[in-house]
């Protein structure tokens, strides 16, 4: 999140630039929307974890992702996908509980996050990243994703995912709504943010077109595995309507609403985490 003084300066900037230099305003909005804010920040509730085994995940010709592994290599594997402006450290409570239940945990730093370096970080790249990790790990028991990571998993699912089940925590399911809310908060005129979306698509059109013909079509996936969703009813960052929209398309998905956890604390909540682990274990036992 931006500091209040930063917000005032950003709003002033876009008031002036949008009027006199609209093309510059579009590029500036794109940079703001696609550059994470303080990905090294520490979660105050972060749990200490065993040292991870680091590994490199090839993504594109000159770009790799920094990956991390915990647990016994013979244990079933769970993949974690963090959200925007965070890293896997935001999901330390999940890692801790999964290890105690004898799962191997794999995660990675998304583009421009943590130790992964890149010039561009957008939804198409994030979807490609999910596919790249699974190509290296092979089949996983479950993918657990948060926020923008959930959007990436949904989009990536259009090409199929090598997983038995999915868990979404406060997922994004409509980037148009998210970008409009982002623009309103920063004082970016609606016309500029619409052009920003067009500009973003054109910047990486080759990758976006693999997943869909436009922003809405990106989320139209026919992928079908058991799916569990947790979302807080009063999430002010990503409203629960995103999960409602996902459930309308994926009618088999189960949505569990929480109260008082918001967008971040939900990742540390013991009831949520136990619910996720039980979901994974129950399905595993049913198939045993």
Tab-separated table of C-alpha atoms in Angstrom:
chain	number	residue	atom	x	y	z
A	1	UNK	CA	0.000	0.000	0.000
A	2	UNK	CA	1.156	3.549	-0.679
A	3	UNK	CA	1.924	6.033	2.091
A	4	UNK	CA	-0.693	8.842	2.411
A	5	UNK	CA	1.842	11.440	1.230
A	6	UNK	CA	2.688	9.277	-1.780
A	7	UNK	CA	-1.005	9.001	-2.572
A	8	UNK	CA	-1.428	12.782	-2.565
A	9	UNK	CA	1.550	13.225	-4.892
A	10	UNK	CA	0.349	10.487	-7.232
A	11	UNK	CA	-3.124	12.025	-7.388
A	12	UNK	CA	-1.655	15.461	-8.146
A	13	UNK	CA	0.591	13.958	-10.826
A	14	UNK	CA	-2.298	12.285	-12.643
A	15	UNK	CA	-4.532	15.361	-12.357
A	16	UNK	CA	-1.945	17.341	-14.322
A	17	UNK	CA	-0.470	14.712	-16.647
A	18	UNK	CA	-3.810	13.164	-17.658
A	19	UNK	CA	-5.001	16.534	-18.899
A	20	UNK	CA	-1.912	17.743	-20.741
A	21	UNK	CA	0.022	14.539	-21.572
A	22	UNK	CA	-2.489	11.651	-21.734
A	23	UNK	CA	-0.085	9.244	-23.446
A	24	UNK	CA	2.420	9.721	-20.644
A	25	UNK	CA	-0.378	9.200	-18.111
A	26	UNK	CA	-1.201	5.818	-19.703
A	27	UNK	CA	2.401	4.631	-19.492
A	28	UNK	CA	2.713	5.942	-15.933
A	29	UNK	CA	-0.460	4.125	-14.882
A	30	UNK	CA	0.874	0.925	-16.448
A	31	UNK	CA	4.112	1.232	-14.485
A	32	UNK	CA	2.279	1.821	-11.218
A	33	UNK	CA	-0.101	-1.084	-11.771
A	34	UNK	CA	2.628	-3.543	-12.752
A	35	UNK	CA	5.376	-2.640	-10.317
A	36	UNK	CA	4.983	-4.371	-6.922
A	37	UNK	CA	5.226	-2.276	-3.762
A	38	UNK	CA	7.738	-3.391	-1.099
A	39	UNK	CA	7.844	-7.143	-1.714
A	40	UNK	CA	10.509	-7.530	0.982
A	41	UNK	CA	8.197	-6.436	3.798
A	42	UNK	CA	7.915	-8.891	6.663
A	43	UNK	CA	4.618	-10.359	7.765
A	44	UNK	CA	4.356	-9.490	11.470
A	45	UNK	CA	2.756	-12.900	12.067
A	46	UNK	CA	5.290	-14.810	9.968
A	47	UNK	CA	6.343	-18.151	11.402
A	48	UNK	CA	9.961	-19.343	11.478
A	49	UNK	CA	10.500	-22.128	8.954
A	50	UNK	CA	13.239	-24.663	8.221
A	51	UNK	CA	15.763	-23.520	5.638
A	52	UNK	CA	14.356	-24.017	2.152
A	53	UNK	CA	16.119	-25.795	-0.663
A	54	UNK	CA	16.478	-23.240	-3.444
A	55	UNK	CA	16.125	-24.187	-7.095
A	56	UNK	CA	15.853	-22.390	-10.419
A	57	UNK	CA	12.783	-22.622	-12.651
A	58	UNK	CA	13.292	-21.781	-16.365
A	59	UNK	CA	10.534	-19.493	-17.655
A	60	UNK	CA	11.639	-17.750	-20.846
A	61	UNK	CA	14.918	-17.715	-22.744
A	62	UNK	CA	16.673	-15.268	-20.431
A	63	UNK	CA	14.315	-15.298	-17.430
A	64	UNK	CA	14.124	-17.727	-14.512
A	65	UNK	CA	12.075	-17.914	-11.326
A	66	UNK	CA	13.540	-18.449	-7.870
A	67	UNK	CA	11.964	-21.560	-6.399
A	68	UNK	CA	11.896	-22.982	-2.853
A	69	UNK	CA	11.252	-26.479	-1.495
A	70	UNK	CA	10.611	-27.856	1.974
A	71	UNK	CA	9.921	-31.362	3.201
A	72	UNK	CA	10.658	-34.972	2.434
A	73	UNK	CA	10.990	-35.675	-1.288
A	74	UNK	CA	8.872	-38.826	-0.935
A	75	UNK	CA	5.920	-36.911	0.526
A	76	UNK	CA	3.050	-35.692	-1.714
A	77	UNK	CA	3.644	-32.183	-3.035
A	78	UNK	CA	1.627	-28.977	-2.632
A	79	UNK	CA	2.341	-25.839	-4.673
A	80	UNK	CA	1.822	-22.360	-3.175
A	81	UNK	CA	1.313	-19.276	-5.377
A	82	UNK	CA	1.601	-15.962	-3.518
A	83	UNK	CA	-0.164	-12.696	-4.328
A	84	UNK	CA	0.935	-9.292	-5.663
A	85	UNK	CA	3.516	-7.323	-3.674
A	86	UNK	CA	4.199	-10.291	-1.376
A	87	UNK	CA	6.323	-13.435	-1.463
A	88	UNK	CA	5.912	-16.981	-0.198
A	89	UNK	CA	6.763	-15.617	3.268
A	90	UNK	CA	3.176	-14.344	3.403
A	91	UNK	CA	2.073	-18.013	3.414
A	92	UNK	CA	4.374	-19.232	6.185
A	93	UNK	CA	1.458	-20.565	8.263
A	94	UNK	CA	0.418	-22.789	5.355
A	95	UNK	CA	3.973	-24.021	4.871
A	96	UNK	CA	4.329	-24.797	8.589
A	97	UNK	CA	1.051	-26.737	8.788
A	98	UNK	CA	1.594	-28.649	5.545
A	99	UNK	CA	5.044	-29.767	6.655
A	100	UNK	CA	3.583	-30.994	9.955
A	101	UNK	CA	1.057	-33.022	7.946
A	102	UNK	CA	3.877	-34.608	5.918
A	103	UNK	CA	3.520	-32.732	2.664
A	104	UNK	CA	6.366	-31.484	0.555
A	105	UNK	CA	5.862	-27.755	-0.150
A	106	UNK	CA	7.031	-25.950	-3.287
A	107	UNK	CA	6.718	-22.256	-4.012
A	108	UNK	CA	8.516	-19.491	-5.900
A	109	UNK	CA	9.006	-15.750	-6.169
A	110	UNK	CA	6.871	-14.326	-8.969
A	111	UNK	CA	8.340	-11.982	-11.572
A	112	UNK	CA	9.690	-8.750	-10.026
A	113	UNK	CA	9.049	-10.207	-6.562
A	114	UNK	CA	11.547	-11.399	-3.981
A	115	UNK	CA	14.647	-12.833	-5.681
A	116	UNK	CA	13.116	-13.169	-9.154
A	117	UNK	CA	14.245	-10.396	-11.483
A	118	UNK	CA	12.377	-9.306	-14.605
A	119	UNK	CA	11.455	-6.227	-16.617
A	120	UNK	CA	7.805	-7.201	-17.051
A	121	UNK	CA	5.304	-8.698	-14.615
A	122	UNK	CA	1.733	-9.100	-15.794
A	123	UNK	CA	-1.086	-11.637	-15.668
A	124	UNK	CA	0.071	-13.542	-18.755
A	125	UNK	CA	3.584	-13.877	-17.299
A	126	UNK	CA	2.160	-15.063	-13.984
A	127	UNK	CA	0.038	-17.704	-15.741
A	128	UNK	CA	3.109	-18.811	-17.701
A	129	UNK	CA	4.980	-19.049	-14.388
A	130	UNK	CA	2.415	-21.454	-12.910
A	131	UNK	CA	2.770	-23.663	-15.980
A	132	UNK	CA	6.588	-23.483	-15.814
A	133	UNK	CA	6.687	-24.575	-12.165
A	134	UNK	CA	4.369	-27.535	-12.773
A	135	UNK	CA	6.430	-28.569	-15.788
A	136	UNK	CA	9.411	-28.885	-13.463
A	137	UNK	CA	7.687	-30.418	-10.419
A	138	UNK	CA	5.295	-32.804	-12.101
A	139	UNK	CA	1.879	-33.523	-10.603
A	140	UNK	CA	0.985	-31.949	-7.269
A	141	UNK	CA	-1.757	-32.836	-4.808
A	142	UNK	CA	-3.018	-29.277	-4.683
A	143	UNK	CA	-2.272	-25.699	-5.715
A	144	UNK	CA	-3.005	-23.112	-3.011
A	145	UNK	CA	-3.073	-19.542	-4.310
A	146	UNK	CA	-3.779	-16.105	-2.875
A	147	UNK	CA	-5.211	-12.978	-4.505
A	148	UNK	CA	-3.439	-12.193	-7.825
A	149	UNK	CA	-1.873	-15.633	-7.582
A	150	UNK	CA	-5.417	-16.985	-7.791
A	151	UNK	CA	-5.993	-15.021	-10.990
A	152	UNK	CA	-2.801	-16.505	-12.423
A	153	UNK	CA	-3.886	-20.049	-11.545
A	154	UNK	CA	-7.341	-19.554	-13.082
A	155	UNK	CA	-5.886	-18.188	-16.316
A	156	UNK	CA	-3.197	-20.898	-16.428
A	157	UNK	CA	-5.896	-23.550	-15.967
A	158	UNK	CA	-7.135	-22.838	-19.492
A	159	UNK	CA	-4.146	-24.865	-20.706
A	160	UNK	CA	-4.663	-27.530	-18.035
A	161	UNK	CA	-2.944	-27.898	-14.668
A	162	UNK	CA	-1.126	-30.977	-13.390
A	163	UNK	CA	-2.890	-30.941	-10.025
A	164	UNK	CA	-5.548	-33.041	-8.323
A	165	UNK	CA	-7.285	-30.105	-6.636
A	166	UNK	CA	-7.277	-26.343	-6.147
A	167	UNK	CA	-7.579	-23.955	-3.209
A	168	UNK	CA	-8.117	-20.231	-3.674
A	169	UNK	CA	-7.681	-17.700	-0.865
A	170	UNK	CA	-9.336	-14.347	-1.666
A	171	UNK	CA	-8.834	-14.777	-5.422
A	172	UNK	CA	-9.023	-12.087	-8.080
A	173	UNK	CA	-11.455	-13.020	-10.829
A	174	UNK	CA	-11.928	-9.725	-12.676
A	175	UNK	CA	-8.897	-7.583	-13.513
A	176	UNK	CA	-11.077	-4.876	-15.041
A	177	UNK	CA	-12.735	-4.244	-11.671
A	178	UNK	CA	-9.393	-4.403	-9.880
A	179	UNK	CA	-7.761	-1.917	-12.244
A	180	UNK	CA	-10.764	0.436	-12.025
A	181	UNK	CA	-10.595	0.378	-8.219
A	182	UNK	CA	-6.836	0.918	-8.375
A	183	UNK	CA	-7.351	3.913	-10.662
A	184	UNK	CA	-10.053	5.434	-8.488
A	185	UNK	CA	-7.824	5.186	-5.410
A	186	UNK	CA	-4.923	6.889	-7.209
A	187	UNK	CA	-7.023	9.530	-8.946
A	188	UNK	CA	-6.475	8.158	-12.460
A	189	UNK	CA	-9.300	9.115	-14.852
A	190	UNK	CA	-11.406	6.197	-16.196
A	191	UNK	CA	-10.399	6.954	-19.802
A	192	UNK	CA	-6.721	6.666	-18.869
A	193	UNK	CA	-7.113	3.357	-17.040
A	194	UNK	CA	-9.034	1.877	-19.986
A	195	UNK	CA	-6.207	2.884	-22.305
A	196	UNK	CA	-3.784	1.448	-19.754
A	197	UNK	CA	-5.463	-1.962	-20.078
A	198	UNK	CA	-5.238	-1.730	-23.879
A	199	UNK	CA	-1.586	-0.714	-23.599
A	200	UNK	CA	-0.844	-3.610	-21.221
A	201	UNK	CA	-2.419	-6.112	-23.604
A	202	UNK	CA	-0.452	-4.758	-26.578
A	203	UNK	CA	2.811	-4.884	-24.622
A	204	UNK	CA	2.505	-8.657	-24.220
A	205	UNK	CA	-0.156	-9.580	-26.783
A	206	UNK	CA	1.637	-12.740	-27.911
A	207	UNK	CA	1.394	-14.272	-24.425
A	208	UNK	CA	-2.084	-12.954	-23.556
A	209	UNK	CA	-3.610	-14.384	-26.753
A	210	UNK	CA	-2.570	-17.881	-25.668
A	211	UNK	CA	-5.083	-17.631	-22.824
A	212	UNK	CA	-7.926	-15.608	-24.282
A	213	UNK	CA	-9.184	-13.000	-26.709
A	214	UNK	CA	-9.726	-10.232	-24.125
A	215	UNK	CA	-9.531	-9.491	-20.388
A	216	UNK	CA	-12.822	-11.189	-19.578
A	217	UNK	CA	-12.157	-14.250	-21.712
A	218	UNK	CA	-8.914	-14.916	-19.828
A	219	UNK	CA	-10.992	-16.213	-16.904
A	220	UNK	CA	-13.291	-18.498	-18.929
A	221	UNK	CA	-11.739	-21.866	-18.122
A	222	UNK	CA	-13.276	-25.325	-18.410
A	223	UNK	CA	-10.691	-26.912	-16.106
A	224	UNK	CA	-12.437	-29.130	-13.537
A	225	UNK	CA	-10.998	-30.511	-10.294
A	226	UNK	CA	-12.321	-30.325	-6.706
A	227	UNK	CA	-12.004	-26.674	-5.672
A	228	UNK	CA	-12.216	-24.921	-2.309
A	229	UNK	CA	-12.355	-21.144	-1.829
A	230	UNK	CA	-11.942	-19.053	1.317
A	231	UNK	CA	-12.835	-15.351	1.152
A	232	UNK	CA	-13.571	-12.817	3.870
A	233	UNK	CA	-16.998	-11.209	3.599
A	234	UNK	CA	-15.547	-7.760	4.334
A	235	UNK	CA	-12.344	-7.979	2.264
A	236	UNK	CA	-11.695	-4.351	1.289
A	237	UNK	CA	-8.875	-5.084	-1.190
A	238	UNK	CA	-10.453	-7.845	-3.257
A	239	UNK	CA	-14.181	-8.074	-2.599
A	240	UNK	CA	-15.924	-11.392	-2.124
A	241	UNK	CA	-17.823	-10.774	-5.377
A	242	UNK	CA	-14.703	-12.125	-7.125
A	243	UNK	CA	-15.247	-15.510	-5.484
A	244	UNK	CA	-18.978	-15.380	-6.218
A	245	UNK	CA	-18.122	-14.860	-9.899
A	246	UNK	CA	-15.730	-17.812	-9.870
A	247	UNK	CA	-18.365	-20.031	-8.238
A	248	UNK	CA	-20.912	-19.068	-10.899
A	249	UNK	CA	-18.569	-20.456	-13.556
A	250	UNK	CA	-17.186	-23.354	-11.544
A	251	UNK	CA	-20.401	-24.587	-9.941
A	252	UNK	CA	-18.586	-27.462	-8.219
A	253	UNK	CA	-16.388	-25.053	-6.231
A	254	UNK	CA	-17.127	-24.714	-2.501
A	255	UNK	CA	-16.947	-21.192	-1.048
A	256	UNK	CA	-16.368	-20.738	2.665
A	257	UNK	CA	-16.852	-17.191	3.932
A	258	UNK	CA	-14.879	-15.783	6.867
A	259	UNK	CA	-15.476	-12.643	8.923
A	260	UNK	CA	-13.024	-10.159	10.370
A	261	UNK	CA	-9.923	-11.471	8.582
A	262	UNK	CA	-9.708	-9.158	5.589
A	263	UNK	CA	-7.312	-9.806	2.727
A	264	UNK	CA	-4.072	-10.537	4.602
A	265	UNK	CA	-4.915	-12.032	8.010
A	266	UNK	CA	-6.850	-14.792	6.283
A	267	UNK	CA	-3.462	-16.324	5.375
A	268	UNK	CA	-2.579	-16.719	9.065
A	269	UNK	CA	-5.903	-17.984	10.362
A	270	UNK	CA	-5.723	-21.431	11.964
A	271	UNK	CA	-9.318	-22.344	11.053
A	272	UNK	CA	-8.763	-21.492	7.392
A	273	UNK	CA	-5.490	-23.413	7.266
A	274	UNK	CA	-6.916	-26.487	8.985
A	275	UNK	CA	-9.875	-26.361	6.600
A	276	UNK	CA	-7.525	-26.355	3.626
A	277	UNK	CA	-5.384	-29.209	4.968
A	278	UNK	CA	-8.491	-31.272	5.768
A	279	UNK	CA	-9.768	-30.676	2.225
A	280	UNK	CA	-6.515	-31.959	0.752
A	281	UNK	CA	-6.267	-34.936	3.094
A	282	UNK	CA	-9.903	-35.992	2.754
A	283	UNK	CA	-9.672	-36.128	-0.994
A	284	UNK	CA	-6.399	-38.013	-0.781
A	285	UNK	CA	-7.914	-40.581	1.586
A	286	UNK	CA	-11.044	-40.930	-0.553
A	287	UNK	CA	-8.850	-41.936	-3.477
A	288	UNK	CA	-6.579	-44.196	-1.452
